[in-house]
Coordinates of C-alpha atoms in Angstrom, one line a residue:
Chain F
M1 CA 16.9 -40.1 24.1
G2 CA 17.1 -39.2 21.0
D3 CA 18.3 -35.6 19.3
I4 CA 15.7 -32.5 18.9
I5 CA 17.6 -30.2 17.1
Q6 CA 20.5 -30.8 14.5
T7 CA 22.1 -28.2 12.3
K8 CA 24.6 -29.7 9.7
G9 CA 26.8 -26.5 8.1
L10 CA 24.0 -23.5 8.8
T11 CA 25.1 -20.9 7.3
K12 CA 23.6 -17.3 6.5
K13 CA 24.8 -14.4 5.2
Y14 CA 23.5 -11.0 4.3
G15 CA 25.5 -10.0 1.9
K16 CA 28.9 -9.8 2.6
L17 CA 28.2 -9.9 6.4
V18 CA 28.4 -13.5 7.8
A19 CA 25.7 -14.3 10.6
L20 CA 26.4 -17.7 10.9
D21 CA 29.4 -19.9 9.8
D22 CA 29.1 -23.8 9.4
L23 CA 27.3 -24.2 12.1
N24 CA 27.0 -27.9 13.7
L25 CA 24.6 -27.8 16.5
V26 CA 23.1 -30.5 18.4
V27 CA 20.7 -30.8 21.0
E28 CA 19.1 -33.6 22.8
E29 CA 15.5 -34.4 23.5
G30 CA 14.9 -33.3 27.2
A31 CA 17.9 -30.9 27.3
A32 CA 17.7 -27.2 28.6
F33 CA 20.0 -26.0 26.6
G34 CA 21.4 -22.7 26.8
F35 CA 22.6 -20.7 23.8
V36 CA 25.3 -18.3 25.0
G37 CA 27.6 -15.5 23.0
P38 CA 28.5 -11.9 22.5
N39 CA 25.8 -9.7 20.8
G40 CA 25.6 -10.4 17.1
A41 CA 27.0 -13.8 17.3
G42 CA 24.7 -15.2 15.5
K43 CA 22.6 -16.6 18.6
T44 CA 18.9 -15.0 17.5
T45 CA 19.5 -16.2 13.8
T46 CA 20.0 -19.8 14.5
M47 CA 16.8 -19.2 16.6
R48 CA 14.8 -17.9 13.6
I49 CA 16.0 -20.4 11.2
L50 CA 15.1 -22.9 13.5
A51 CA 11.6 -21.4 14.4
T52 CA 10.9 -21.6 10.3
L53 CA 11.1 -17.8 10.0
L54 CA 14.7 -17.3 7.8
R55 CA 16.1 -19.6 5.6
P56 CA 19.5 -20.3 5.6
T57 CA 22.0 -19.9 3.0
A58 CA 23.9 -23.0 3.3
G59 CA 23.6 -26.6 5.5
E60 CA 20.3 -27.5 6.5
A61 CA 18.4 -27.7 10.5
W62 CA 16.3 -30.6 11.6
V63 CA 13.8 -30.2 14.5
A64 CA 12.6 -33.2 15.9
G65 CA 13.6 -35.1 12.4
H66 CA 11.2 -32.1 10.3
S67 CA 13.5 -30.9 8.1
V68 CA 13.2 -26.7 9.0
G69 CA 13.5 -25.7 5.4
K70 CA 10.9 -28.6 4.0
E71 CA 8.7 -29.6 6.4
R72 CA 7.6 -26.0 7.8
Q73 CA 4.6 -26.9 9.4
A74 CA 5.7 -29.9 11.3
V75 CA 8.6 -28.0 12.5
R76 CA 5.9 -25.0 13.8
R77 CA 3.8 -28.2 15.2
T78 CA 6.8 -29.2 17.0
I79 CA 8.0 -25.9 18.7
G80 CA 6.7 -23.2 20.8
Y81 CA 8.9 -19.8 20.0
M82 CA 9.3 -16.8 21.7
P83 CA 11.2 -14.1 20.1
D84 CA 13.3 -11.7 21.6
F85 CA 11.6 -8.6 20.7
F86 CA 7.6 -9.4 20.4
G87 CA 4.0 -7.3 20.1
V88 CA 0.9 -7.6 22.0
Y89 CA -2.1 -7.2 20.2
G90 CA -3.3 -4.8 22.5
D91 CA -6.7 -4.4 22.2
M92 CA -7.4 -8.1 23.0
K93 CA -8.2 -9.3 26.7
V94 CA -5.8 -11.7 28.0
W95 CA -8.0 -15.2 27.8
E96 CA -8.8 -13.8 23.8
Y97 CA -4.9 -13.4 23.6
L98 CA -4.8 -17.0 24.3
D99 CA -7.6 -18.5 22.6
F100 CA -6.3 -16.7 19.7
F101 CA -3.3 -18.3 19.1
A102 CA -4.9 -21.7 20.0
A103 CA -7.4 -20.5 17.2
C104 CA -4.2 -20.4 14.8
Y105 CA -3.0 -24.1 16.4
D106 CA -6.1 -25.3 15.1
I107 CA -7.1 -26.4 18.5
P108 CA -10.8 -26.7 18.5
P109 CA -12.8 -24.2 20.1
A110 CA -14.6 -26.8 23.0
T111 CA -11.3 -27.4 23.8
R112 CA -9.7 -23.9 23.9
A113 CA -11.5 -22.3 27.3
R114 CA -10.5 -25.0 29.6
L115 CA -6.7 -24.4 27.6
V116 CA -6.8 -20.9 28.2
D117 CA -7.4 -21.5 32.0
D118 CA -5.3 -23.9 32.4
L119 CA -1.9 -21.5 30.5
L120 CA -3.4 -18.5 33.1
E121 CA -3.0 -21.0 35.3
L122 CA 0.7 -22.2 34.6
V123 CA 1.6 -18.7 34.4
D124 CA -0.3 -17.4 37.1
L125 CA -2.1 -14.9 35.7
A126 CA -5.7 -16.2 36.2
H127 CA -6.6 -12.9 38.4
R128 CA -5.3 -10.8 34.9
R129 CA -7.8 -12.9 32.5
D130 CA -10.2 -10.1 31.7
D131 CA -7.6 -7.9 31.6
Y132 CA -6.4 -5.9 28.3
V133 CA -3.0 -7.5 27.1
D134 CA -1.8 -3.7 26.8
A135 CA -2.5 -3.2 30.7
L136 CA 0.0 -6.0 31.6
S137 CA 3.4 -5.0 33.4
R138 CA 6.7 -6.1 30.8
G139 CA 7.0 -9.3 33.3
M140 CA 3.6 -10.4 32.8
K141 CA 3.8 -9.5 28.7
Q142 CA 6.8 -12.1 28.5
R143 CA 5.0 -14.6 31.0
I144 CA 1.7 -14.8 28.6
C145 CA 3.8 -15.0 25.3
L146 CA 5.2 -18.0 27.5
A147 CA 1.8 -19.0 27.6
R148 CA 0.8 -18.5 24.4
A149 CA 4.1 -20.7 22.7
L150 CA 2.7 -23.2 24.8
A151 CA -0.7 -23.5 23.6
H152 CA -0.1 -26.3 21.1
D153 CA 2.0 -28.2 24.0
P154 CA 5.2 -28.3 22.0
Q155 CA 8.0 -30.9 22.4
L156 CA 10.5 -27.4 22.2
L157 CA 10.4 -24.4 23.6
I158 CA 12.9 -22.1 21.8
L159 CA 13.2 -18.9 23.9
D160 CA 15.5 -15.8 23.0
E161 CA 16.1 -13.8 25.2
P162 CA 13.1 -14.5 27.7
A163 CA 14.2 -12.7 30.4
S164 CA 15.9 -9.5 29.3
G165 CA 14.3 -6.0 30.4
L166 CA 12.8 -7.8 33.0
D167 CA 12.7 -6.2 37.3
P168 CA 14.5 -9.1 39.5
R169 CA 11.1 -10.5 40.6
A170 CA 9.9 -10.9 37.2
R171 CA 13.2 -12.4 36.2
I172 CA 13.2 -15.1 39.3
E173 CA 9.7 -15.5 38.0
I174 CA 10.4 -16.6 34.6
R175 CA 13.7 -18.6 36.0
A176 CA 11.1 -20.6 38.4
L177 CA 8.6 -20.4 35.3
L178 CA 11.3 -22.7 33.1
H179 CA 12.3 -25.0 36.2
E180 CA 8.7 -25.9 35.6
L181 CA 8.7 -26.6 32.1
H182 CA 11.9 -28.5 32.4
A183 CA 10.5 -30.5 34.9
M184 CA 7.5 -31.3 32.6
G185 CA 9.8 -32.6 30.7
K186 CA 9.7 -29.7 27.5
T187 CA 12.6 -29.5 25.8
I188 CA 14.3 -26.0 26.4
L189 CA 16.9 -23.8 23.6
I190 CA 17.4 -20.3 25.4
S191 CA 19.2 -18.1 25.2
S192 CA 20.3 -14.8 27.3
H193 CA 22.8 -12.3 28.5
I194 CA 22.5 -13.0 32.1
L195 CA 25.3 -16.0 32.6
S196 CA 23.9 -16.6 36.2
E197 CA 20.5 -17.5 35.0
I198 CA 21.7 -19.4 32.0
E199 CA 23.9 -21.7 35.0
E200 CA 20.5 -21.8 37.2
V201 CA 18.3 -23.4 34.4
C202 CA 19.9 -25.2 32.4
T203 CA 21.7 -28.7 32.0
H204 CA 23.7 -28.1 28.7
I205 CA 25.3 -25.0 27.3
G206 CA 26.6 -23.9 23.7
I207 CA 28.8 -20.2 23.5
I208 CA 28.8 -19.3 19.8
E209 CA 31.0 -16.3 18.6
A210 CA 31.1 -14.6 15.2
G211 CA 28.5 -17.1 14.1
R212 CA 30.7 -20.0 14.8
L213 CA 30.2 -22.7 17.8
I214 CA 33.1 -23.0 20.4
A215 CA 32.1 -24.9 22.7
A216 CA 29.0 -27.2 23.5
G217 CA 27.6 -29.8 25.8
S218 CA 27.0 -30.7 29.4
L219 CA 27.9 -27.6 31.8
D220 CA 30.3 -29.8 34.0
S221 CA 32.2 -31.1 31.0
I222 CA 32.7 -27.7 29.2
Q223 CA 34.3 -26.3 32.4
E224 CA 36.2 -29.8 33.4
Q225 CA 37.4 -29.4 30.1
L226 CA 38.5 -25.5 30.9
Q227 CA 40.3 -26.9 33.6
S228 CA 43.6 -27.1 33.5
H229 CA 44.4 -26.5 37.0
R230 CA 42.1 -25.9 40.4
T231 CA 41.9 -22.5 42.9
L232 CA 42.3 -23.9 46.2
R233 CA 41.3 -21.8 49.3
I234 CA 43.1 -23.1 51.9
G235 CA 42.5 -21.7 56.4
L236 CA 44.6 -22.5 58.8
L237 CA 44.1 -21.5 63.0
N238 CA 48.2 -20.6 62.8
R239 CA 51.5 -21.1 61.2
I240 CA 50.2 -19.7 58.1
K241 CA 53.4 -18.4 56.5
E242 CA 55.1 -21.8 57.3
A243 CA 52.2 -23.4 55.4
A244 CA 52.7 -21.3 52.5
E245 CA 56.5 -22.1 52.1
W246 CA 55.5 -25.8 52.9
L247 CA 53.1 -25.8 50.2
A248 CA 55.2 -23.9 47.6
A249 CA 57.6 -26.7 48.0
Q250 CA 55.0 -29.2 46.7
P251 CA 55.6 -30.4 42.9
E252 CA 52.0 -29.8 41.7
V253 CA 51.4 -26.5 43.3
L254 CA 52.2 -23.4 40.4
D255 CA 51.4 -21.1 42.8
V256 CA 50.8 -19.8 46.4
A257 CA 49.2 -16.4 47.7
L258 CA 48.6 -14.9 50.9
L259 CA 45.0 -13.3 50.6
T260 CA 43.0 -11.3 53.5
E261 CA 39.5 -11.5 53.8
K262 CA 37.6 -9.8 56.6
E263 CA 40.1 -9.6 58.9
K264 CA 41.2 -13.3 58.0
S265 CA 43.5 -14.9 56.3
F266 CA 43.8 -17.4 53.9
L267 CA 45.8 -19.2 51.5
Q268 CA 45.0 -19.4 47.8
L269 CA 47.1 -21.8 45.7
E270 CA 46.8 -23.1 41.7
F271 CA 47.4 -26.9 41.6
S272 CA 48.0 -28.9 38.8
G273 CA 47.2 -32.1 40.3
D274 CA 44.3 -34.4 40.1
Q275 CA 41.3 -35.5 42.3
E276 CA 43.9 -38.3 43.9
R277 CA 46.4 -36.1 44.0
L278 CA 44.7 -33.0 45.7
A279 CA 43.3 -35.5 48.3
Q280 CA 47.5 -36.6 49.2
L281 CA 48.0 -33.2 49.5
L282 CA 45.7 -32.4 52.2
A283 CA 46.6 -35.5 54.0
D284 CA 49.8 -34.5 53.7
L285 CA 49.0 -30.6 55.6
T286 CA 47.8 -32.3 58.2
R287 CA 50.4 -34.8 59.2
S288 CA 52.9 -31.9 59.0
G289 CA 51.3 -30.8 61.7
F290 CA 49.1 -27.6 60.0
A291 CA 45.6 -27.1 61.7
V292 CA 43.3 -26.8 58.4
T293 CA 40.5 -25.2 59.1
Q294 CA 39.3 -24.9 55.3
F295 CA 40.1 -26.6 52.2
Q296 CA 37.8 -26.0 49.4
E297 CA 38.3 -25.9 45.9
T298 CA 36.7 -22.8 43.9
A299 CA 34.5 -23.3 41.5
R300 CA 34.9 -21.5 38.7
G301 CA 31.3 -19.9 37.2
L302 CA 30.1 -19.7 33.5
E303 CA 31.4 -16.3 33.7
D304 CA 34.7 -17.2 33.7
T305 CA 33.9 -20.1 31.3
F306 CA 32.3 -17.6 28.6
M307 CA 35.4 -15.5 29.1
R308 CA 37.8 -17.8 29.1
L309 CA 36.0 -18.9 25.5
T310 CA 35.3 -16.1 23.9
Q311 CA 37.5 -13.2 22.6
G312 CA 34.5 -10.9 22.2
I313 CA 34.6 -10.8 18.2
V314 CA 31.0 -9.2 16.8
T315 CA 30.2 -10.2 13.5
Chain A
M1 CA -16.0 -29.9 0.0
L2 CA -16.8 -26.2 -0.5
A3 CA -19.5 -26.0 2.7
G4 CA -15.8 -27.3 4.3
Q5 CA -13.8 -24.2 3.1
W6 CA -15.9 -22.1 3.1
N7 CA -16.2 -23.1 7.0
A8 CA -12.3 -23.2 7.1
C9 CA -12.7 -19.2 6.0
K10 CA -15.2 -18.0 7.9
N11 CA -13.8 -19.1 11.2
H12 CA -9.8 -18.6 10.2
P13 CA -8.8 -16.7 13.5
V14 CA -6.7 -14.0 11.7
L15 CA -10.0 -12.9 9.7
Q16 CA -12.5 -13.1 12.6
L17 CA -9.6 -11.1 14.7
E18 CA -10.2 -8.5 11.6
L19 CA -13.6 -8.5 11.3
R20 CA -13.8 -8.3 15.4
R21 CA -11.8 -5.3 15.1
V22 CA -14.9 -3.8 12.5
R23 CA -17.5 -4.8 14.7
R24 CA -16.2 -3.1 17.8
R25 CA -16.6 0.0 15.6
R26 CA -19.9 1.9 15.3
W27 CA -21.8 2.0 12.2
L28 CA -24.7 3.5 11.0
S29 CA -27.3 1.1 11.7
P30 CA -28.6 -1.0 9.1
R31 CA -31.9 -0.6 10.5
L32 CA -31.4 2.9 9.3
V33 CA -29.3 1.9 5.9
L34 CA -31.6 -0.6 4.2
P35 CA -34.8 2.0 4.1
L36 CA -32.8 4.4 2.8
Y37 CA -30.8 2.5 0.3
V38 CA -34.5 1.4 -1.0
A39 CA -35.5 5.0 -1.1
V40 CA -32.6 5.9 -3.2
L41 CA -32.6 3.4 -5.6
F42 CA -36.6 3.5 -5.5
V43 CA -36.3 7.3 -6.7
A44 CA -33.4 6.7 -8.9
T45 CA -35.1 4.1 -10.9
L46 CA -38.3 6.1 -11.6
G47 CA -36.0 9.1 -12.4
G48 CA -34.1 6.8 -15.2
A49 CA -36.9 5.2 -16.8
A50 CA -39.0 9.0 -16.7
A51 CA -36.4 9.8 -18.5
G52 CA -36.0 6.8 -20.8
L53 CA -39.7 7.2 -21.4
A54 CA -39.6 10.7 -22.5
L55 CA -36.6 9.8 -24.7
V56 CA -39.0 7.1 -26.7
Q57 CA -42.5 9.0 -26.2
T58 CA -40.9 12.6 -27.6
Q59 CA -38.4 10.7 -29.9
A60 CA -36.7 14.0 -29.4
V61 CA -33.0 12.8 -30.6
D62 CA -31.9 16.3 -29.4
M63 CA -32.4 15.6 -26.0
A64 CA -29.9 13.2 -25.6
P65 CA -27.2 15.5 -25.1
A66 CA -28.7 17.1 -21.9
I67 CA -30.4 13.8 -20.5
I68 CA -26.5 11.8 -20.2
P69 CA -25.2 14.9 -18.1
A70 CA -28.6 15.2 -16.4
T71 CA -28.6 11.3 -15.5
T72 CA -24.9 11.6 -14.4
L73 CA -25.9 14.2 -11.8
C74 CA -28.7 12.0 -10.4
P75 CA -27.6 11.7 -6.9
A76 CA -27.5 7.6 -6.3
N77 CA -25.4 7.9 -10.1
A78 CA -23.2 10.4 -8.9
L79 CA -22.6 8.2 -5.4
A80 CA -22.2 5.1 -7.8
W81 CA -19.1 7.0 -9.6
L82 CA -17.9 8.3 -6.4
L83 CA -17.6 5.4 -5.0
G84 CA -16.1 3.2 -8.2
F85 CA -13.7 5.5 -8.2
A86 CA -12.6 6.2 -4.6
V87 CA -12.8 2.7 -3.1
P88 CA -10.1 1.2 -5.6
W89 CA -7.9 4.1 -4.1
I90 CA -8.1 4.2 -0.5
A91 CA -8.4 0.3 -0.3
P92 CA -5.1 -0.4 -1.1
A93 CA -4.2 1.9 2.3
F94 CA -5.4 -1.4 4.6
T95 CA -4.0 -3.7 2.6
A96 CA -0.6 -2.0 2.1
T97 CA -0.1 -2.0 6.1
S98 CA -2.0 -5.2 7.1
I99 CA 1.2 -7.2 7.0
A100 CA 3.8 -4.3 7.8
Q101 CA 2.3 -2.8 10.7
E102 CA 2.4 -6.5 12.2
R103 CA 5.9 -7.1 11.7
E104 CA 6.5 -3.0 13.3
R105 CA 4.6 -4.0 16.4
G106 CA 6.3 -7.4 16.7
T107 CA 3.3 -9.8 16.4
W108 CA 4.1 -10.8 12.8
D109 CA 6.8 -13.7 13.9
L110 CA 4.3 -15.2 16.3
V111 CA 1.5 -15.6 13.9
R112 CA 4.1 -16.8 11.5
T113 CA 5.4 -19.5 13.7
T114 CA 1.9 -20.9 14.2
T115 CA 0.2 -24.2 11.8
L116 CA -1.6 -21.2 9.3
S117 CA -0.7 -21.7 6.5
E118 CA 0.9 -19.2 3.9
R119 CA -1.9 -19.0 1.9
S120 CA -5.0 -18.8 4.2
L121 CA -2.9 -15.7 5.9
V122 CA -2.6 -13.9 3.1
W123 CA -6.5 -14.4 2.3
A124 CA -7.4 -13.5 5.5
K125 CA -5.3 -10.1 5.5
L126 CA -7.2 -9.5 2.2
L127 CA -10.8 -10.5 3.4
G128 CA -9.9 -8.6 6.6
A129 CA -8.4 -5.3 5.0
M130 CA -11.8 -5.6 3.2
A131 CA -14.0 -6.0 5.9
R132 CA -13.3 -2.8 6.9
L133 CA -14.6 -1.1 3.8
W134 CA -17.9 -3.2 3.9
P135 CA -20.2 -0.2 4.1
A136 CA -18.5 1.0 1.2
L137 CA -18.3 -2.4 -0.7
L138 CA -22.0 -2.6 0.1
A139 CA -23.2 0.6 -1.2
M140 CA -21.1 -0.3 -4.8
L141 CA -22.9 -3.7 -4.9
L142 CA -26.0 -2.6 -3.9
L143 CA -26.0 0.3 -6.6
I144 CA -25.3 -2.2 -9.4
P145 CA -28.9 -2.6 -10.1
F146 CA -29.6 1.0 -10.0
Q147 CA -26.5 1.6 -12.4
L148 CA -27.5 -1.8 -14.9
L149 CA -31.2 0.1 -14.9
L150 CA -30.4 3.6 -15.7
G151 CA -27.9 2.3 -18.1
V152 CA -30.4 0.5 -20.1
S153 CA -33.3 2.5 -20.0
V154 CA -31.6 5.8 -20.7
G155 CA -28.3 4.5 -22.8
G156 CA -30.3 1.7 -24.2
S157 CA -32.5 4.3 -25.4
I158 CA -30.5 7.1 -27.2
L159 CA -28.8 4.0 -28.6
S160 CA -32.3 2.8 -29.9
L161 CA -33.2 6.4 -31.0
L162 CA -30.1 6.9 -32.8
G163 CA -30.5 3.7 -35.1
E164 CA -32.5 3.4 -38.2
G165 CA -35.8 5.7 -38.1
A166 CA -35.0 7.2 -34.7
T167 CA -37.3 4.4 -33.2
F168 CA -37.4 2.6 -30.1
D169 CA -36.4 -0.8 -30.2
P170 CA -36.5 -2.5 -27.0
A171 CA -34.0 -5.4 -28.3
T172 CA -31.7 -2.4 -28.7
S173 CA -32.8 -1.0 -26.0
M174 CA -31.7 -4.4 -23.8
G175 CA -28.8 -4.8 -26.4
I176 CA -26.6 -2.7 -24.1
L177 CA -26.7 -4.2 -21.5
P178 CA -23.3 -6.6 -21.4
Q179 CA -22.0 -3.3 -22.4
V180 CA -23.0 -1.5 -18.8
L181 CA -22.6 -4.5 -17.1
A182 CA -18.9 -4.9 -18.3
V183 CA -18.5 -1.0 -17.4
Q184 CA -19.6 -1.9 -14.0
L185 CA -16.7 -4.5 -13.3
A186 CA -14.2 -1.9 -13.8
P187 CA -14.2 -0.3 -10.5
W188 CA -14.4 -3.8 -9.2
A189 CA -11.0 -4.6 -11.1
H190 CA -9.2 -1.9 -9.8
L191 CA -10.2 -2.3 -6.3
A192 CA -9.1 -5.9 -6.6
L193 CA -5.6 -4.9 -8.8
H194 CA -5.0 -2.4 -6.5
T195 CA -6.0 -3.9 -2.6
T196 CA -3.7 -6.5 -3.6
T197 CA -0.5 -4.6 -5.0
G198 CA -1.1 -3.0 -1.5
L199 CA -0.5 -6.4 -0.2
F200 CA 2.8 -7.7 -1.7
V201 CA 4.1 -4.5 -1.2
S202 CA 2.8 -5.0 2.6
A203 CA 4.7 -8.7 2.5
L204 CA 7.9 -6.8 1.2
S205 CA 8.2 -4.3 3.7
R206 CA 9.3 -3.7 7.3
S207 CA 7.9 -0.8 8.1
S208 CA 4.1 0.7 7.2
G209 CA 5.1 4.0 6.1
T210 CA 7.5 2.8 3.7
A211 CA 4.3 -0.2 2.5
L212 CA 2.0 3.1 2.1
A213 CA 4.5 5.3 0.2
A214 CA 5.2 1.8 -2.0
T215 CA 1.7 0.8 -2.7
Y216 CA 0.8 4.1 -3.9
G217 CA 3.5 4.9 -6.2
A218 CA 3.3 1.0 -7.6
V219 CA -0.6 2.0 -8.0
I220 CA -0.2 5.2 -9.7
A221 CA 2.3 3.3 -12.7
L222 CA 0.1 0.6 -12.6
R223 CA -3.0 3.0 -13.7
V224 CA -0.7 5.2 -16.0
A225 CA 0.3 1.6 -17.7
S226 CA -3.4 0.5 -17.9
W227 CA -4.5 4.1 -19.5
F228 CA -1.6 3.4 -22.3
G229 CA -3.0 -0.1 -22.4
N230 CA -6.1 1.1 -22.5
N231 CA -5.9 3.4 -25.4
I232 CA -3.6 1.2 -27.9
L233 CA -6.3 -1.4 -27.1
S234 CA -9.2 0.9 -28.3
A235 CA -7.0 1.6 -31.4
L236 CA -6.4 -1.6 -32.3
I237 CA -10.2 -2.5 -31.7
I238 CA -10.9 1.1 -34.1
V239 CA -8.7 -1.2 -36.8
L240 CA -10.4 -4.0 -36.4
L241 CA -13.7 -2.3 -37.1
S242 CA -12.0 -0.5 -40.0
I243 CA -10.6 -4.3 -41.3
A244 CA -14.3 -5.5 -40.8
T245 CA -15.5 -2.3 -43.5
I246 CA -17.8 -0.7 -40.3
D247 CA -17.7 2.5 -38.9
P248 CA -17.6 3.0 -34.9
F249 CA -18.1 6.8 -35.1
S250 CA -21.5 6.8 -37.4
P251 CA -24.7 4.6 -36.4
P252 CA -24.6 0.8 -37.2
T253 CA -27.3 0.4 -40.2
L254 CA -27.5 -3.3 -40.3
L255 CA -28.0 -6.1 -37.7
S256 CA -25.2 -8.0 -38.1
N257 CA -22.7 -5.1 -37.9
T258 CA -24.6 -4.2 -34.7
A259 CA -23.7 -7.3 -33.4
V260 CA -20.4 -7.0 -34.5
V261 CA -20.2 -3.9 -32.8
T262 CA -22.0 -4.8 -29.3
I263 CA -19.3 -7.9 -29.2
L264 CA -16.1 -5.9 -30.3
A265 CA -17.6 -3.0 -27.2
V266 CA -18.3 -5.5 -24.8
L267 CA -14.9 -7.3 -25.0
G268 CA -12.9 -3.9 -25.5
T269 CA -14.5 -3.2 -21.9
L270 CA -14.1 -6.6 -20.3
V271 CA -10.6 -6.6 -21.6
S272 CA -9.3 -4.9 -19.5
P273 CA -11.2 -6.0 -15.8
A274 CA -10.2 -9.3 -16.5
L275 CA -6.3 -8.3 -17.2
E276 CA -6.6 -6.4 -14.3
G277 CA -8.5 -9.3 -12.4
V278 CA -5.5 -11.8 -13.7
A279 CA -2.9 -9.5 -12.3
A280 CA -4.5 -9.3 -9.0
L281 CA -4.6 -13.2 -9.0
G282 CA -1.0 -12.9 -9.9
L283 CA -0.3 -10.8 -7.2
V284 CA -2.0 -13.1 -4.5
W285 CA 0.2 -15.9 -5.8
A286 CA 3.2 -13.4 -5.5
T287 CA 2.3 -12.5 -1.7
I288 CA 2.0 -15.7 -0.9
W289 CA 5.4 -17.0 -2.9
R290 CA 7.4 -14.4 -1.1
L291 CA 6.0 -15.6 2.3
K292 CA 7.2 -18.9 1.6
K293 CA 10.4 -17.7 1.0
E294 CA 10.8 -15.7 4.0

């Protein structure tokens, strides 16, 4: 699969303020790409440029091979955009709202009625078809806006903080919807402050800070790159202090700590060896007569990765 | 090709949205408005014709100063002048908020990322704003024939009587028609200039409040500039007439001189609306350009 998004030296300045600084971003077709960064990092600016709503000061961006600056109509046909802040036409009914946007994408009237029904079905709002948009809850408005972005069956969805301000149920519903859309083959570029959500939905991430892309790639590859050592959690049936001394004497073990959690003691150690050395360590531990009940590598979450990579710089 | 363009314009979703909003409001029923208009036009025409005939029959040149204000006070005439003045000043309030309000509400970005072109969006917004004033615009349009009738019957008669021998001459009376027609263009030209100014300012503004204030500021500045421009133009015409050895302040004595006076007067009346029309088109183009450059 090719790249659906490509930016080269993308720069956006507002007077002296540099919102984007030489951003080079590549998103593969079919990926669910999470765009992560602190407030003011340049996520929304990047998304607005890709959505043809903003012109860069320098650099160029392409969506599905179309230049964002020169082929705006072609780009607009390719993308479905959902901004972080959006309004609705409150005087429209739900079906009218979707019908209006379908018309804006030049979809013939004959096919619009069926399309509106399908979209409402997809976002689970068929039962609110004849209600006024203004009467919907915030979560429902997010879903109707997502349905609007899908009206012309775009290849790429650009979603800026789609779950912000939603209650847990609405958040779960949006997440399920994103999973479904990804399974349907849509490429998704999504920004969010809720890192656990990005972790659950996305296959790839890009971390941006002060307008610069710090890291980008698949979720696993970024976490692997960052791991200089592993954190292990070892549970033992008995002789826990002896085991701690034995482990501390091993060459790749950097640190051993005896911890207690819910009245149960276990060992936590920092280990610098690779996978093979890890297997060897377990074998040696059991061969030395220690009764191992738990031997587990503690996974580093996206939050940890994010905290390690960013410095909290805001432009 | 024209039919295709008309259909594209008629079916434009943004225009349809604006029209739907207009339709949802309760207006006076056309069943009531139409007979009312016919009645007003009938009475006004009779009144105008009667005044003209009175002038012709009595050859009473002295009556002219009394008849002119009388016809100006005629209800239909007064309505035409009132609308001609008020509508161009009310209309920019609708265009000034058309884009800025959508920005404020957060719906503009959603529309902008669809495949609707900037050009079609600008025209749809302009026509949509105008649609909100349809009763006033319709009244202005319907009053044009009445204004023409009144202008030719009364104004033409007076001009004819002021001529050589103070006798009624139908040709001279009809000769005033281009001038009267040109005068009718003025409010429409103001309307075009004011509304497109509003639209352009709206495309630049982030909030509808700012857009409204800036639009009216710009329109007042334009009107002041136009007033100065008109005075300079009038002075220029007087200079041109004196060069042609025609005294514009005394009654024309020769047919050729009358023709020259008429042509210059029509031109003088037409230049200002024409310039305003060109400026309005320029502002539409500037609005489209601004949106493309965003």
